[in-house]
Tab-separated table of C-alpha atoms and ligand atoms in Angstrom:
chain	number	residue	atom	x	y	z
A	1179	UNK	CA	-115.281	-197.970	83.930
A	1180	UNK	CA	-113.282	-200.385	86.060
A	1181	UNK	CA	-113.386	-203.767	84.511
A	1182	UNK	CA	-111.756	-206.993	85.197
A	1183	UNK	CA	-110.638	-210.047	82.406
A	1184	UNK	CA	-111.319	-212.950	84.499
A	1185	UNK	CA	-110.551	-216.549	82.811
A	1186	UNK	CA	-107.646	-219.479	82.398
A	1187	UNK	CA	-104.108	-218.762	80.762
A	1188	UNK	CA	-104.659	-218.904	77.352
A	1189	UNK	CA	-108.474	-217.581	76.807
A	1190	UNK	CA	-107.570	-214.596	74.965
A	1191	UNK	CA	-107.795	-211.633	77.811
A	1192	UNK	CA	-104.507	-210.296	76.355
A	1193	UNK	CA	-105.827	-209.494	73.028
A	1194	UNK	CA	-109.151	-208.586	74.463
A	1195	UNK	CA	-107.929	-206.485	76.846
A	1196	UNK	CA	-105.746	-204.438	73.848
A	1197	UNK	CA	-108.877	-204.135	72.014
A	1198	UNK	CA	-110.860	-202.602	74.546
A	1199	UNK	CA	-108.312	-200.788	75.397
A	1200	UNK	CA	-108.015	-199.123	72.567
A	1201	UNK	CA	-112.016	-198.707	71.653
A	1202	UNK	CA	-112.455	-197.019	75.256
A	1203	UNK	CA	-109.529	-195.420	75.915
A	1204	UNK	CA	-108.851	-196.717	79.148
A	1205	UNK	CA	-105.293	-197.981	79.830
A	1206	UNK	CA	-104.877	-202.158	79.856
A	1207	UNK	CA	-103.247	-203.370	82.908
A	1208	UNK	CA	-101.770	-206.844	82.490
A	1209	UNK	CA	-100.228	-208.071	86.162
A	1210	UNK	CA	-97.985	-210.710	83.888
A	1211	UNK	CA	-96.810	-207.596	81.813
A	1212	UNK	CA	-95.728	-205.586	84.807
A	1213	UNK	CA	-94.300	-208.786	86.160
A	1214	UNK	CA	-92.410	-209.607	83.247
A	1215	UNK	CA	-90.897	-205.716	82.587
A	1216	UNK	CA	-90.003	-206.145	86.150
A	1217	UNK	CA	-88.219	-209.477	85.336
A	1218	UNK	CA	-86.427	-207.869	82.773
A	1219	UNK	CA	-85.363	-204.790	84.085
A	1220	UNK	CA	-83.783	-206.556	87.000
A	1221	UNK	CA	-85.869	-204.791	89.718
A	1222	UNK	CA	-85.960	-206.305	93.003
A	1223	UNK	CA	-89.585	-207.044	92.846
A	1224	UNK	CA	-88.570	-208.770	89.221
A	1225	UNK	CA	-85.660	-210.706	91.062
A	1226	UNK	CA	-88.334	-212.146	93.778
A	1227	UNK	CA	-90.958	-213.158	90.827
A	1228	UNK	CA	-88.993	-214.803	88.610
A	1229	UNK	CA	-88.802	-218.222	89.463
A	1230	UNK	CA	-92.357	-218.717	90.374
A	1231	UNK	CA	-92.855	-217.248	87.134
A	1232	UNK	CA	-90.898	-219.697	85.154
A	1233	UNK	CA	-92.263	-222.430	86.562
A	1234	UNK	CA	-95.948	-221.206	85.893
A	1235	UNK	CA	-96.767	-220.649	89.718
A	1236	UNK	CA	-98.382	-217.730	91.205
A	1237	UNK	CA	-96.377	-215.007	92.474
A	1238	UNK	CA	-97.058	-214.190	96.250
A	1239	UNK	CA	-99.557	-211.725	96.622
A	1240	UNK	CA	-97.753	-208.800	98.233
A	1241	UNK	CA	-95.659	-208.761	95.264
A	1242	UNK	CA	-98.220	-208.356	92.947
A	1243	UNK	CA	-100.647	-206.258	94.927
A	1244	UNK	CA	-97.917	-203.829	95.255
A	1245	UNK	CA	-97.328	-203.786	91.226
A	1246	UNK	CA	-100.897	-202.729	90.729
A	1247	UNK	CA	-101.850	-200.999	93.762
A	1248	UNK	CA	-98.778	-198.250	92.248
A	1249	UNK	CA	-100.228	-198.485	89.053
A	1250	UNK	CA	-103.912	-198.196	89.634
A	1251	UNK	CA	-102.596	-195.177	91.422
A	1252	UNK	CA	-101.651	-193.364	88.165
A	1253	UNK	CA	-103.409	-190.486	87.143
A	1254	UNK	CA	-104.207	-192.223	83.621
A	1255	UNK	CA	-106.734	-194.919	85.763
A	1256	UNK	CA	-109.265	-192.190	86.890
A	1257	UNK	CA	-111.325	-192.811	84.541
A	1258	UNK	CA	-111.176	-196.798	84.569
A	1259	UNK	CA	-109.305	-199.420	83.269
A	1260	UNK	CA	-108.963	-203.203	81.896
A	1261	UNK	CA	-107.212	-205.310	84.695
A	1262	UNK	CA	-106.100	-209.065	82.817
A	1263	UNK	CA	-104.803	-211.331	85.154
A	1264	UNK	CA	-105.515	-209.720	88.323
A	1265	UNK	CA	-106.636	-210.920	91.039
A	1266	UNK	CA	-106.060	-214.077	90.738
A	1267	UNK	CA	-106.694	-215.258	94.095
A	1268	UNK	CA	-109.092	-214.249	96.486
A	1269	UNK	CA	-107.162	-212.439	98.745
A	1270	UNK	CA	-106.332	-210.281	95.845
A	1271	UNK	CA	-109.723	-209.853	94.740
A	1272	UNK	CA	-110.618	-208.840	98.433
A	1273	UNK	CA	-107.504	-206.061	98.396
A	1274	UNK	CA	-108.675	-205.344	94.830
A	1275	UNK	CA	-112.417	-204.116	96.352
A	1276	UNK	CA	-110.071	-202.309	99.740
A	1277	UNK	CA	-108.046	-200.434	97.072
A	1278	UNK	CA	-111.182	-199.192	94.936
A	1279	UNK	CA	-113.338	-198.247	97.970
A	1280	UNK	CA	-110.139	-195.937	99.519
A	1281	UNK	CA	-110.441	-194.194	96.015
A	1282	UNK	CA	-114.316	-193.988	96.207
A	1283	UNK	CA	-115.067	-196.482	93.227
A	1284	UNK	CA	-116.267	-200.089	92.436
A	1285	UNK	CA	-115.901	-202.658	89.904
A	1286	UNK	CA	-118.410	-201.921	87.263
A	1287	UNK	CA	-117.631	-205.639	85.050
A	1288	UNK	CA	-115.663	-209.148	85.522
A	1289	UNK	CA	-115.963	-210.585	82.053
A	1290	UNK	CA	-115.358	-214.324	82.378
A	1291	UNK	CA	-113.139	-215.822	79.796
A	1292	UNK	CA	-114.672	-219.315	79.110
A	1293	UNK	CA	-112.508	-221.759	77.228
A	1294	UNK	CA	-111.952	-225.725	77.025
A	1295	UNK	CA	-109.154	-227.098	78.105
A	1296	UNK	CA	-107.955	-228.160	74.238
A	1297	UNK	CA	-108.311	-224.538	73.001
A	1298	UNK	CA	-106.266	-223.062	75.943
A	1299	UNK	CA	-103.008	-225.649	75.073
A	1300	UNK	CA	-103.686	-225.560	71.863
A	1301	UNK	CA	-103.286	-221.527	71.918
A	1302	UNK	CA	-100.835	-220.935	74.580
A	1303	UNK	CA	-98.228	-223.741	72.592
A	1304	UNK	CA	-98.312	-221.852	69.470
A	1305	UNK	CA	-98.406	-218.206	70.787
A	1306	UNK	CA	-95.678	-215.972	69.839
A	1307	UNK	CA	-94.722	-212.368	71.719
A	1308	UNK	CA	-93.282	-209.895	69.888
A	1309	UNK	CA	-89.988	-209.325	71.914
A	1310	UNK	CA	-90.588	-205.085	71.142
A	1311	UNK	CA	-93.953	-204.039	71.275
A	1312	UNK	CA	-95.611	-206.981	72.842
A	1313	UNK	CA	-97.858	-207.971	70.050
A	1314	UNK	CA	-99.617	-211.131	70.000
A	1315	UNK	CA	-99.327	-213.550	67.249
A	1316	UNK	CA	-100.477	-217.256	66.935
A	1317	UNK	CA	-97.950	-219.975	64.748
A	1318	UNK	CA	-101.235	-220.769	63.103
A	1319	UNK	CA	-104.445	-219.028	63.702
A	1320	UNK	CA	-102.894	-215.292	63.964
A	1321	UNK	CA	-99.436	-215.859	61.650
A	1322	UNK	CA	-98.017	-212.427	61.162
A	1323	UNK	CA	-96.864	-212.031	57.566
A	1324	UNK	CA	-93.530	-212.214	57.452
A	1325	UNK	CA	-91.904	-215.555	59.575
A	1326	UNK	CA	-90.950	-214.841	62.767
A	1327	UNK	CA	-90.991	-210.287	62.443
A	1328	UNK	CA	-94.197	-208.495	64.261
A	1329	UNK	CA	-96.090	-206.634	61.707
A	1330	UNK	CA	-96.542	-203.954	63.775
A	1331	UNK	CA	-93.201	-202.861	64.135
A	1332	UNK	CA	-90.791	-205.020	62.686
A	1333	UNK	CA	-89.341	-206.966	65.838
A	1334	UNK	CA	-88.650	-210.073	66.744
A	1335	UNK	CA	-91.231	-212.390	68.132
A	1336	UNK	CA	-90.641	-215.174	71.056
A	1337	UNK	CA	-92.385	-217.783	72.836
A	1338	UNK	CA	-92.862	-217.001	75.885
A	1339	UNK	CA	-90.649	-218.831	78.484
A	1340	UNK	CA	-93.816	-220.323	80.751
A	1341	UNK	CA	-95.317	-221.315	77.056
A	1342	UNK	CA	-93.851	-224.930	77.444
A	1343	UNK	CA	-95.925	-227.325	77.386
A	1344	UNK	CA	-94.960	-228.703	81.048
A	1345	UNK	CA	-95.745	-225.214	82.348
A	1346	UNK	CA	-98.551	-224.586	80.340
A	1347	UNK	CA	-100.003	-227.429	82.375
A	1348	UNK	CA	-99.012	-226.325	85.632
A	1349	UNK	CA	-100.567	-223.034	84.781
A	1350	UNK	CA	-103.625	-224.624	84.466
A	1351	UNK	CA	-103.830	-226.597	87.728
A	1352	UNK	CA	-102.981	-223.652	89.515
A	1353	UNK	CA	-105.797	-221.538	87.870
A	1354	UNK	CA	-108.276	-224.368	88.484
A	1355	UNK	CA	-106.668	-224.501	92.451
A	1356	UNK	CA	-106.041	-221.120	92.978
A	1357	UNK	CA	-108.192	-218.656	90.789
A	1358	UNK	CA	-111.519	-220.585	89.394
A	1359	UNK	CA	-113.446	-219.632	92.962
A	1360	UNK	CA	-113.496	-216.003	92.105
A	1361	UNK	CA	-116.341	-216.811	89.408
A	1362	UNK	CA	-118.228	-217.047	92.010
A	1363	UNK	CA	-117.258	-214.626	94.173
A	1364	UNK	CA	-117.850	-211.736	91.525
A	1365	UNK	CA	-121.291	-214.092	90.681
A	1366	UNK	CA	-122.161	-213.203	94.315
A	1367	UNK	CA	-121.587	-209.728	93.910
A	1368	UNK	CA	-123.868	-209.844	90.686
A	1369	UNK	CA	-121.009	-208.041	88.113
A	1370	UNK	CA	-120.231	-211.371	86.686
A	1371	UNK	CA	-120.380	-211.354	82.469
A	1372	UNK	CA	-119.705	-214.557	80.858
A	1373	UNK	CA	-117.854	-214.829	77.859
A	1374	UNK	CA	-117.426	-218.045	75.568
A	1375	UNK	CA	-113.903	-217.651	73.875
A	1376	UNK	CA	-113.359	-220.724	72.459
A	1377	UNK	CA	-114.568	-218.363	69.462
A	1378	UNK	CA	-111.492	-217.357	67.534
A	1379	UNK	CA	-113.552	-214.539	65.685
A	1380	UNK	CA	-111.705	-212.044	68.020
A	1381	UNK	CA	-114.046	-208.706	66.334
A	1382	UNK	CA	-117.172	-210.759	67.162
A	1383	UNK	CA	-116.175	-210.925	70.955
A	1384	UNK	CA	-114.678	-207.495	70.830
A	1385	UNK	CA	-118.091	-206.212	69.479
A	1386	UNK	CA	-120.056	-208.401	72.554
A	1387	UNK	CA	-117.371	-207.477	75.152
A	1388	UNK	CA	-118.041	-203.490	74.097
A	1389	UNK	CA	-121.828	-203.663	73.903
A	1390	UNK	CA	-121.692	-204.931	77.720
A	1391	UNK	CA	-119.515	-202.296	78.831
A	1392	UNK	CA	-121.560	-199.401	76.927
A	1393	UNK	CA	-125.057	-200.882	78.269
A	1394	UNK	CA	-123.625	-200.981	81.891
A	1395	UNK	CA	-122.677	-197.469	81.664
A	1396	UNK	CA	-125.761	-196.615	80.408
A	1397	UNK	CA	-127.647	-198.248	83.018
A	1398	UNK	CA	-124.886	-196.556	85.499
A	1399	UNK	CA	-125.918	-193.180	83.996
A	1400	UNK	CA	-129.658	-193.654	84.303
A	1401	UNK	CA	-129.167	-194.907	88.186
A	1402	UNK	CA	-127.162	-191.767	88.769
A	1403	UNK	CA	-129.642	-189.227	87.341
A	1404	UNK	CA	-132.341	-191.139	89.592
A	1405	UNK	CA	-133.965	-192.685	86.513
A	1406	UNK	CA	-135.085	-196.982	87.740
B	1618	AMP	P1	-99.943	-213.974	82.563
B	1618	AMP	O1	-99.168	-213.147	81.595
B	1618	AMP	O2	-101.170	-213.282	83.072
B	1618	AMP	O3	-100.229	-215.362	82.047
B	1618	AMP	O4	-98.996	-214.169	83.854
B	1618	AMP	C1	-97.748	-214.808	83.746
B	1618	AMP	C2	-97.264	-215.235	85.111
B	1618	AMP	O5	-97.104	-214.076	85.958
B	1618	AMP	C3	-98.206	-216.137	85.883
B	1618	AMP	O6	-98.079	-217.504	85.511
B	1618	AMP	C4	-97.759	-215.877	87.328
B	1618	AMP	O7	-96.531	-216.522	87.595
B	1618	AMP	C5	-97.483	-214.376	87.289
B	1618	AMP	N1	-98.701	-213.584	87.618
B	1618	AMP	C6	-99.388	-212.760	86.782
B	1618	AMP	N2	-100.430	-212.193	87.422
B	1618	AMP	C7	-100.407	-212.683	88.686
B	1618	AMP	C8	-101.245	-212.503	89.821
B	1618	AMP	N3	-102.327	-211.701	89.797
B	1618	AMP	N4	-100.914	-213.168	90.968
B	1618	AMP	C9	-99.835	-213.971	91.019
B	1618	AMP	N5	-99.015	-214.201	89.987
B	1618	AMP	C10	-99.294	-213.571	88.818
């Protein structure tokens, strides 16, 4: 199953993406994640994406097409995966549909984060990381338990760096400029699944975002054995 999280900074893909993650076992591929481990391990790739990163811009697209192209690659993607924050433009999305053909496949699903603008700075302001594991925590709708520790394991959590509020706006205008026409590029292609997030029941979208994926494979199924 090779799905895309489609949608603005801030619309919960992350945590989506973990979930389904998890309940399919497929691995989650977040382009920011790769971006940031590169940032942090010093890499040359990391060294080129940093400053776009920090001030919320998009990363050139070689860069990042690289990242994933090595990654999608892996022997753990064969059977599918969650892709959150790629593409983000539409030459990405056009090398995204290159790289899947070369392997034989196609996008099965681009779920389509919707989300007002309020609930996205409103989010992204009081998100916290955890520095270890990369949990996801919010100052006040998803507290951990004890101030300022990840429940999971213990470490420290941070707000992330391009959390600002400043940047958090930039990010926006850029998705709006930049990343917004692929709705309807993947509405052209008819894969297109919208999703209303400005939900915060995070099971009850989990739930919706797993029924779609099991009915398209079932449909997927039924095409392959010939069955209309
Ligand atoms: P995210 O964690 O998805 O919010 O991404 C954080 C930052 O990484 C973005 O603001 C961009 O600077 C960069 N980034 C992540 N994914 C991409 C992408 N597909 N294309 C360009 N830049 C990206």
């Amino acid at each position: 199953m090779m799905i895309v999280f489609l949608g603005p900074p801030g619309a919960g893909k992350g945590t989506q993406a973990e979930a389904i993650s998890k309940g399919k076992n497929i691995p989650h591929i977040s382009s920011g994640n790769l971006l940031r481990e590169a940032v942090e391990d010093g890499t040359e790739t990391g060294i080129k994406a940093r400053h776009y990163i920090e001030k919320g811009l998009l990363v050139p697209d070689q860069i990042v097409v690289d990242i994933i192209e090595d990654r999608i690659l892996k022997n753990d993607c064969k059977a599918g995966f969650v892709l959150d924050g790629f593409p983000r433009t539409l030459s990405q999305a056009k090398v995204l549909d290159e790289m899947l053909r070369n392997l034989g496949n196609t996008l099965d699903i681009v779920f389509y984060f919707s989300v007002s603008k309020e609930s996205v700075v409103q989010r992204l302001s009081g998100r916290l990381i955890c520095g270890a594991c990369g949990a996801n925590y919010h100052k006040i709708y998803v507290p951990s338990s004890k101030d300022g520790l990840c429940d999971k394991c213990g470490g420290k959590l941070n707000q992330r760096a391009d959390d600002k509020p400043e940047t958090i706006l930039e990010r926006l205008r850029v998705y709006h400029e930049q990343t917004e026409g692929l709705i309807d590029y993947y509405e052209k292609s008819g894969i297109l699944r919208e999703i209303s997030s400005d939900d915060r029941r995070v099971e009850m979208i989990t739930k919706k975002i797993s029924d779609t994926i099991d009915n398209t494979l079932q449909k997927k199924s039924l095409i392959g054995r010939g069955v209309n």
